[in-house]
Short mmCIF file of C-alpha atoms in Angstrom, two decimals:
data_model
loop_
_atom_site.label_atom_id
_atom_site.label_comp_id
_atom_site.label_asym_id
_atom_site.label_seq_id
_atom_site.Cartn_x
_atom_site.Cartn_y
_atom_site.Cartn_z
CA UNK A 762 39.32 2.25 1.88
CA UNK A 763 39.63 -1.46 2.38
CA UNK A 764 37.01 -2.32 4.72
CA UNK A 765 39.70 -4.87 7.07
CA UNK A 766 42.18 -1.60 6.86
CA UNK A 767 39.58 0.50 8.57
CA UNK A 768 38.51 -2.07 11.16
CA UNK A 769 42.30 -1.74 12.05
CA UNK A 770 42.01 2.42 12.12
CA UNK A 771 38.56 2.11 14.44
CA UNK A 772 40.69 -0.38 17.10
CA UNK A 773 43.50 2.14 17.54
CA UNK A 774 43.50 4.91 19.50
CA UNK A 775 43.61 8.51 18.52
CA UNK A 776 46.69 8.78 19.73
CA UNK A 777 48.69 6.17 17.78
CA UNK A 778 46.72 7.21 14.40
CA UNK A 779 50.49 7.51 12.77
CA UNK A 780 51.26 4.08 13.35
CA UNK A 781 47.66 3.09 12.26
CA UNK A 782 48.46 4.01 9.04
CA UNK A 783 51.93 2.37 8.94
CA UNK A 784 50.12 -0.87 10.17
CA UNK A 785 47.30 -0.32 7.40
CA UNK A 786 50.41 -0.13 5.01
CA UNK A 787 51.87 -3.82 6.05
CA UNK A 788 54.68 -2.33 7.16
CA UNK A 789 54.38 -2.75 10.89
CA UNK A 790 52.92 -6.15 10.86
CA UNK A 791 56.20 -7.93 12.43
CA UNK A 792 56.82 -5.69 14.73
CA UNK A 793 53.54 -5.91 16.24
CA UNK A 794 53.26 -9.27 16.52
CA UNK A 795 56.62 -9.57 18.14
CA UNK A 796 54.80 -7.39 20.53
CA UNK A 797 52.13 -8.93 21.36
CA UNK A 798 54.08 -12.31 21.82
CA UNK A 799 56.72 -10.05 23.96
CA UNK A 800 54.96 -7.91 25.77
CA UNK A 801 51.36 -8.66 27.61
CA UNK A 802 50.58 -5.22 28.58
CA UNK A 803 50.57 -4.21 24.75
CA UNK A 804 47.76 -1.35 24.62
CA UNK A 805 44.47 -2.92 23.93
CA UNK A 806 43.85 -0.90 20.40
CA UNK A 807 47.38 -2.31 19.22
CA UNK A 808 46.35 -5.67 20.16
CA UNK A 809 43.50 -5.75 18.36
CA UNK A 810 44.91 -4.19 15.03
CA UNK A 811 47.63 -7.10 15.35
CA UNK A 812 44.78 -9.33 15.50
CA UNK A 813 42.73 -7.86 12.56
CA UNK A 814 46.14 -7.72 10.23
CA UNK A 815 47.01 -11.03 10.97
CA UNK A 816 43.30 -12.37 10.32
CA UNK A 817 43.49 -10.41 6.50
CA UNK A 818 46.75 -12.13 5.85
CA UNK A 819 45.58 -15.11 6.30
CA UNK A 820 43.32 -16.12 3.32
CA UNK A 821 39.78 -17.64 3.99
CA UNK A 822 38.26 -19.36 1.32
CA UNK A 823 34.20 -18.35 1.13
CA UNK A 824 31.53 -20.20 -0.44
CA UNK A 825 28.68 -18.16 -2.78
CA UNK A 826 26.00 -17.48 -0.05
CA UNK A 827 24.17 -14.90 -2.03
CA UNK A 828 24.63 -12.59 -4.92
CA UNK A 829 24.71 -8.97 -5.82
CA UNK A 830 21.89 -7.84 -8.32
CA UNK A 831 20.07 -4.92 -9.48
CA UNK A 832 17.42 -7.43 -10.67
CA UNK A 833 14.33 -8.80 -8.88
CA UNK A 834 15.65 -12.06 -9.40
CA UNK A 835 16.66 -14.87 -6.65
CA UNK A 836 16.45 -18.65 -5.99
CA UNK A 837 15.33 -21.19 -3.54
CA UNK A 838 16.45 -24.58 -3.13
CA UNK A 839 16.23 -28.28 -1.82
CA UNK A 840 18.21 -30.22 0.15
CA UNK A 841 17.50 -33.96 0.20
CA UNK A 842 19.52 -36.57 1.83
CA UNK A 843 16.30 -38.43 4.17
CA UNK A 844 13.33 -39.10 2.90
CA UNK A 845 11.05 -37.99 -0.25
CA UNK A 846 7.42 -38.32 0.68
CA UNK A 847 6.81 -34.98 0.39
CA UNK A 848 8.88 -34.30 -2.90
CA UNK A 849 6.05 -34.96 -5.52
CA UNK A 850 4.02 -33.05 -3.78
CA UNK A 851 7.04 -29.72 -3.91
CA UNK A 852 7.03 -30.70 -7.49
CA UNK A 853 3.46 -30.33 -8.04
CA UNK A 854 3.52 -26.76 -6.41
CA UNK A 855 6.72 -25.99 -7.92
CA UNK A 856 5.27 -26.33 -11.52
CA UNK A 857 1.74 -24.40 -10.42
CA UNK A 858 3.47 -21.32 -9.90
CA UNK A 859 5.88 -21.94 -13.00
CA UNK A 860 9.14 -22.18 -10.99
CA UNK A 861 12.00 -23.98 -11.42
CA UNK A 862 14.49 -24.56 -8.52
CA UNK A 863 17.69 -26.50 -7.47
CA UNK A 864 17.86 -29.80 -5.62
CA UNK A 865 21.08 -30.96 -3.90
CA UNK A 866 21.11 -34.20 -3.54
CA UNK A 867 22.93 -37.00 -1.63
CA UNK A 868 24.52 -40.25 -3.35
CA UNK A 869 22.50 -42.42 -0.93
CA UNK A 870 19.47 -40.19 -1.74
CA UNK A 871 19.74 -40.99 -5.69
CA UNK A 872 20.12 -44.56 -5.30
CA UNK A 873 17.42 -45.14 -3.01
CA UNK A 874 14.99 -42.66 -4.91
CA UNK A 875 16.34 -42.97 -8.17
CA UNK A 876 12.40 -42.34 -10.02
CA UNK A 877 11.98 -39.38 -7.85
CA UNK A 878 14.98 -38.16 -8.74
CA UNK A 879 14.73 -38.72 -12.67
CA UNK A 880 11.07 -37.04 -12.02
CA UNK A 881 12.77 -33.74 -10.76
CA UNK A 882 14.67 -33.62 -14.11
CA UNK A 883 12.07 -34.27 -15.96
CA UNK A 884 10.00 -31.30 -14.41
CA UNK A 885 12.91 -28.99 -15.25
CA UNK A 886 14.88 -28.53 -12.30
CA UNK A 887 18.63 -28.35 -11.65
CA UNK A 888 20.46 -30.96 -9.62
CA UNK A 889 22.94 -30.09 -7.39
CA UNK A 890 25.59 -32.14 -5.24
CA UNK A 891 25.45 -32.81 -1.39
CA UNK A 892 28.08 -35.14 -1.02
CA UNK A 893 27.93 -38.98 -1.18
CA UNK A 894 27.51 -40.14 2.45
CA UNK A 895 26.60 -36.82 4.15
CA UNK A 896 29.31 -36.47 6.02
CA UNK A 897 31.32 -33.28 7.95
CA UNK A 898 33.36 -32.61 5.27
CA UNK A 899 35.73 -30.78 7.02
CA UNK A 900 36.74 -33.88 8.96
CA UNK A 901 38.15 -35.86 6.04
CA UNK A 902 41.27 -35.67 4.31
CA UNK A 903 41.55 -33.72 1.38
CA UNK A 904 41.24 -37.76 -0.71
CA UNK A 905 38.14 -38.18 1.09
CA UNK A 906 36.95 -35.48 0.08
CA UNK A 907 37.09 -36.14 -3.70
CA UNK A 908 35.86 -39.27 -3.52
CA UNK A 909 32.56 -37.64 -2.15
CA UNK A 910 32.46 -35.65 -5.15
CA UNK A 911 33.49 -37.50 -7.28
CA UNK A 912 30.87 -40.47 -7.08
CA UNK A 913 28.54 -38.36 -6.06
CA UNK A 914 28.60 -36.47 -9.61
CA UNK A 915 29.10 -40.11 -11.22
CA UNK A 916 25.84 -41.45 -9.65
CA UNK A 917 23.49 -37.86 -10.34
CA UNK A 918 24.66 -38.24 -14.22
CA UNK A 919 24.20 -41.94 -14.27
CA UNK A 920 21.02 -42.16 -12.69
CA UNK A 921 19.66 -39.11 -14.06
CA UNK A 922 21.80 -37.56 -16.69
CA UNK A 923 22.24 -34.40 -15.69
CA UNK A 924 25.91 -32.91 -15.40
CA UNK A 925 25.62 -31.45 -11.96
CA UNK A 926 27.74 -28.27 -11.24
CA UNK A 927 27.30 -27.07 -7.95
CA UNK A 928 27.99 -28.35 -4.53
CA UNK A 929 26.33 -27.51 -1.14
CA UNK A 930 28.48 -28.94 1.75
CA UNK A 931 26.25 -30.95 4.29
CA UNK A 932 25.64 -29.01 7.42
CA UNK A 933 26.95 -26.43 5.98
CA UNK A 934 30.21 -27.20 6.75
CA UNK A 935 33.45 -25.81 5.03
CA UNK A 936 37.10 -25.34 4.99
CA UNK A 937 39.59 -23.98 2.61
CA UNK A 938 40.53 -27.39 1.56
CA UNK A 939 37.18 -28.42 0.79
CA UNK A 940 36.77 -25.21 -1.65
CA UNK A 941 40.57 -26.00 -3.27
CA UNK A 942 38.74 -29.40 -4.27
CA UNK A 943 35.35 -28.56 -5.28
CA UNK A 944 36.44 -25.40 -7.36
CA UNK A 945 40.51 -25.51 -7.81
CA UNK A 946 40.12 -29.09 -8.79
CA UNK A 947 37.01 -30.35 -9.81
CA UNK A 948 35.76 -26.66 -11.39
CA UNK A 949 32.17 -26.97 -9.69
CA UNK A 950 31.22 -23.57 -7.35
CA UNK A 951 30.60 -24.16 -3.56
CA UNK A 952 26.83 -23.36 -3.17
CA UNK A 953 25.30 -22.12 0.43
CA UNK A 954 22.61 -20.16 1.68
CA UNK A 955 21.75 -16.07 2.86
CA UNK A 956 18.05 -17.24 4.13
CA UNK A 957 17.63 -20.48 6.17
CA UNK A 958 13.49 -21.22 6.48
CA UNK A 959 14.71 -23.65 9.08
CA UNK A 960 11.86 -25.87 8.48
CA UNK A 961 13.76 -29.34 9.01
CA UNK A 962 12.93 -27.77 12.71
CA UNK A 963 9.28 -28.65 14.32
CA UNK A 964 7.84 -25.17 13.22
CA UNK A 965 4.70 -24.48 11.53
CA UNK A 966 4.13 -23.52 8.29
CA UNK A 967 3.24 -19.59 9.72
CA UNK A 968 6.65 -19.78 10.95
CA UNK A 969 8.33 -20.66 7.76
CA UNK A 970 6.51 -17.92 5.56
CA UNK A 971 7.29 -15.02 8.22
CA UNK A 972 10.90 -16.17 8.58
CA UNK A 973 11.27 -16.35 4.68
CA UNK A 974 9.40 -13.76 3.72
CA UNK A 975 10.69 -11.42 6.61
CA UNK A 976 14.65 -12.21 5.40
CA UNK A 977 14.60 -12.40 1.42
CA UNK A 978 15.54 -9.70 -1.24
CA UNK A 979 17.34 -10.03 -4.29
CA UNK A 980 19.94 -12.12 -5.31
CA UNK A 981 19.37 -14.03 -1.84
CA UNK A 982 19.35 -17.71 -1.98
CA UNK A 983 16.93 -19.73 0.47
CA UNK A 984 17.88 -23.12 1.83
CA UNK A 985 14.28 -25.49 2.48
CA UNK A 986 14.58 -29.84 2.72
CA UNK A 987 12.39 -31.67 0.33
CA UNK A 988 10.93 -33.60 3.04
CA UNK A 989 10.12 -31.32 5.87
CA UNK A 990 6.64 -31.70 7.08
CA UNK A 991 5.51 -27.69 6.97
CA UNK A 992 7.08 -26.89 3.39
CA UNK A 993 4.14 -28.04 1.33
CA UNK A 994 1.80 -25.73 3.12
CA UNK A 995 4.09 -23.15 3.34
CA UNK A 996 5.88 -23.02 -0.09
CA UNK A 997 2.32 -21.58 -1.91
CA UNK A 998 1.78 -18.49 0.32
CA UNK A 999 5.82 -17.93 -0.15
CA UNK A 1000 5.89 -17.85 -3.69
CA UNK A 1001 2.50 -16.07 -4.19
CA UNK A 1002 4.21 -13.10 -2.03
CA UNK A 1003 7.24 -13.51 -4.41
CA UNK A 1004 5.82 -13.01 -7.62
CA UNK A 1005 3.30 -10.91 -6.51
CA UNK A 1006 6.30 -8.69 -5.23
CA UNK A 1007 7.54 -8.97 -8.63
CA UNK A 1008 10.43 -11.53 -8.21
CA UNK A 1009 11.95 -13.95 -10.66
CA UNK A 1010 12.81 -16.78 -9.54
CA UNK A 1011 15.37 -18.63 -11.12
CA UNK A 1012 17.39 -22.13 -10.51
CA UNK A 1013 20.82 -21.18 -8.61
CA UNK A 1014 22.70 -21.30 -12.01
CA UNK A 1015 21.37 -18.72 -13.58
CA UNK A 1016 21.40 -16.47 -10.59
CA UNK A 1017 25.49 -17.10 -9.91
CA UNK A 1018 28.01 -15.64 -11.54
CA UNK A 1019 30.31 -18.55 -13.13
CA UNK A 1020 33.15 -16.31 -13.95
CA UNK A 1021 34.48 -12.68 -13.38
CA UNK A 1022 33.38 -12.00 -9.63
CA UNK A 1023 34.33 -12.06 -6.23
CA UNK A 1024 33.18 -12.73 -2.99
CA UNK A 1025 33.16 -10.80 -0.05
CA UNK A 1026 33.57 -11.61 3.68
CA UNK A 1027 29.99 -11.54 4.15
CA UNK A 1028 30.09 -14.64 1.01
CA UNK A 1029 27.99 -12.25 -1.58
CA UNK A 1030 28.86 -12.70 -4.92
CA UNK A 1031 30.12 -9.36 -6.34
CA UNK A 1032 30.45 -9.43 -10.11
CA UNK A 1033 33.52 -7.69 -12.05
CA UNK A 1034 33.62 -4.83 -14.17
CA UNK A 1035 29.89 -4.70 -15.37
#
C-alpha cells in the first residue's frame, strides 16, 4: 500500500476505519477539508488525514540525495565556492587511493582559480555546478535562476572544457521551481547529499571520520568542501576504511541513474523495472 495512504489509515481512529478507506480512495478529500475549514472541533485523527491527503496532492519536487543499489558502490564529493589551498593537496590523496570524485563548483570559484580548476580535470574528476554567485536560490525568480545556470555551465566549459551535468544548489537550498529549471529546462539532475561530514564546521579530523564512517553505505553520497581545514587529514583514514570494506567509489555520474527512476520522499533514487 502507498506509504502516504497508510500514514492516513495510522491517524484515524478505529472507529472511522470505513471512511479511512474512502479518504485513501480520494473520494472524501473535499468533504474533509470543508470540514476542517467549517468545523474546529473536527476529531483529531480526521484532521490529520485531511492534512496528510492534502500534503500528497500537492506535488514536491525532490532532488537525488542518494541512490538505491545492490552494489558496494557510492561517491563523495566537493564543494568549492571559498578558497583552494587545500585542493592540491585533496587531489594528491584523491589519486593515492585511485579515486575519482565530483567537484561542484562556483562561477566566482572558476574564474578566480581557473589552473586549479583545469588541474582537477586533468586528474580525472567530474565537475559539477554550484551556481554562479552562490546565492539562496530559492529567493530569485525563476529568470534568475537560469542565468545562474546558465553562465555558470558557460564559464566550467570555457575555462575547463568539461560539459558539466549536474547541479548542487548552494546551502542546499531548493524549491520546485528551481528543479523545473535545472531538469525540465536545462536537462541537468539536481545533485544533494545522504551524509554531511560537516567539516566546513571547526571539528577535528576524528570527528569527520566517525561521522562519515558511522553514516555511509551504499549508494550514499557524502558532501565534504575542498578547503576545509580537517579534510586532508581525515580523507586517508576514510577511504582506507572504504576500500578496505570493499567499496567502489565512483564520481556521482556513474552512481545516478540518468533515466528510468524515481525518487522517493526520503530523495533516494529508485531505479525502474530492473
Amino acid at each position: 500500500m502507498n506509504e502516504r495512504r497508510c500514514a492516513v489509515l495510522a491517524w484515524i481512529p478505529p472507529g472511522r476505519r470505513r471512511l479511512g478507506h474512502w479518504i485513501i480512495l480520494g473520494l472524501a478529500l473535499p468533504l474533509l477539508a470543508a470540514a476542517a475549514l467549517a468545523r474546529p472541533a473536527l476529531p483529531p485523527g480526521l484532521k490529520a488525514a485531511a492534512a496528510a491527503l492534502s500534503a500528497a496532492a500537492s506535488e514536491r519536487r525532490i532532488p537525488i540525495y542518494s541512490v538505491e543499489t545492490t552494489e558496494p558502490r557510492l561517491a563523495i564529493s566537493f564543494d568549492a565556492a571559498w578558497g583552494a589551498d587545500r585542493t592540491e593537496a585533496i587531489l594528491d590523496i584523491l589519486d593515492r587511493y585511485g579515486v575519482k570524485t565530483t567537484f561542484f563548483l562556483v562561477t566566482f570559484w572558476v574564474e578566480r582559480y581557473p589552473d586549479m580548476a583545469r588541474e582537477i580535470v586533468a586528474r580525472g574528476h567530474e565537475i559539477g555546478m554550484h551556481s554562479t554567485s552562490h546565492p539562496d536560490m530559492t529567493a530569485l525568480s525563476r529568470a534568475q535562476m537560469r542565468r545562474e545556470l546558465e553562465e555558470n555551465h558557460r564559464v566550467i566549459r570555457e575555462i575547463t572544457g568539461f560539459d558539466a551535468r549536474l547541479f548542487r544548489p548552494p546551502f542546499g537550498a531548493y524549491n520546485n521551481t528551481l528543479i523545473e529549471v535545472v531538469e525540465d529546462e536545462l536537462g541537468f539532475k539536481t545533485i544533494q547529499w545522504s551524509v554531511d561530514s560537516l567539516d566546513w564546521k571547526d571539528v577535528d579530523a576524528a570527528f569527520i571520520e566517525r561521522r562519515v564512517l558511522d553514516r555511509i553505505g551504499p549508494g550514499d553520497i557524502v558532501l565534504f568542501h575542498n578547503n576545509a581545514e580537517a579534510t586532508p587529514q581525515a580523507l586517508p583514514r576514510i577511504l582506507e576504511r572504504l576500500q578496505a570494506d570493499g567499496y567502489e567509489i565512483v564520481p556521482i555520474s556513474r552512481l545516478i541513474y540518468w533515466d528510468n527512476y524515481l525518487i522517493n520522499h526520503e530523495g533516494r533514487q529508485v531505479p525502474l523495472g530492473r
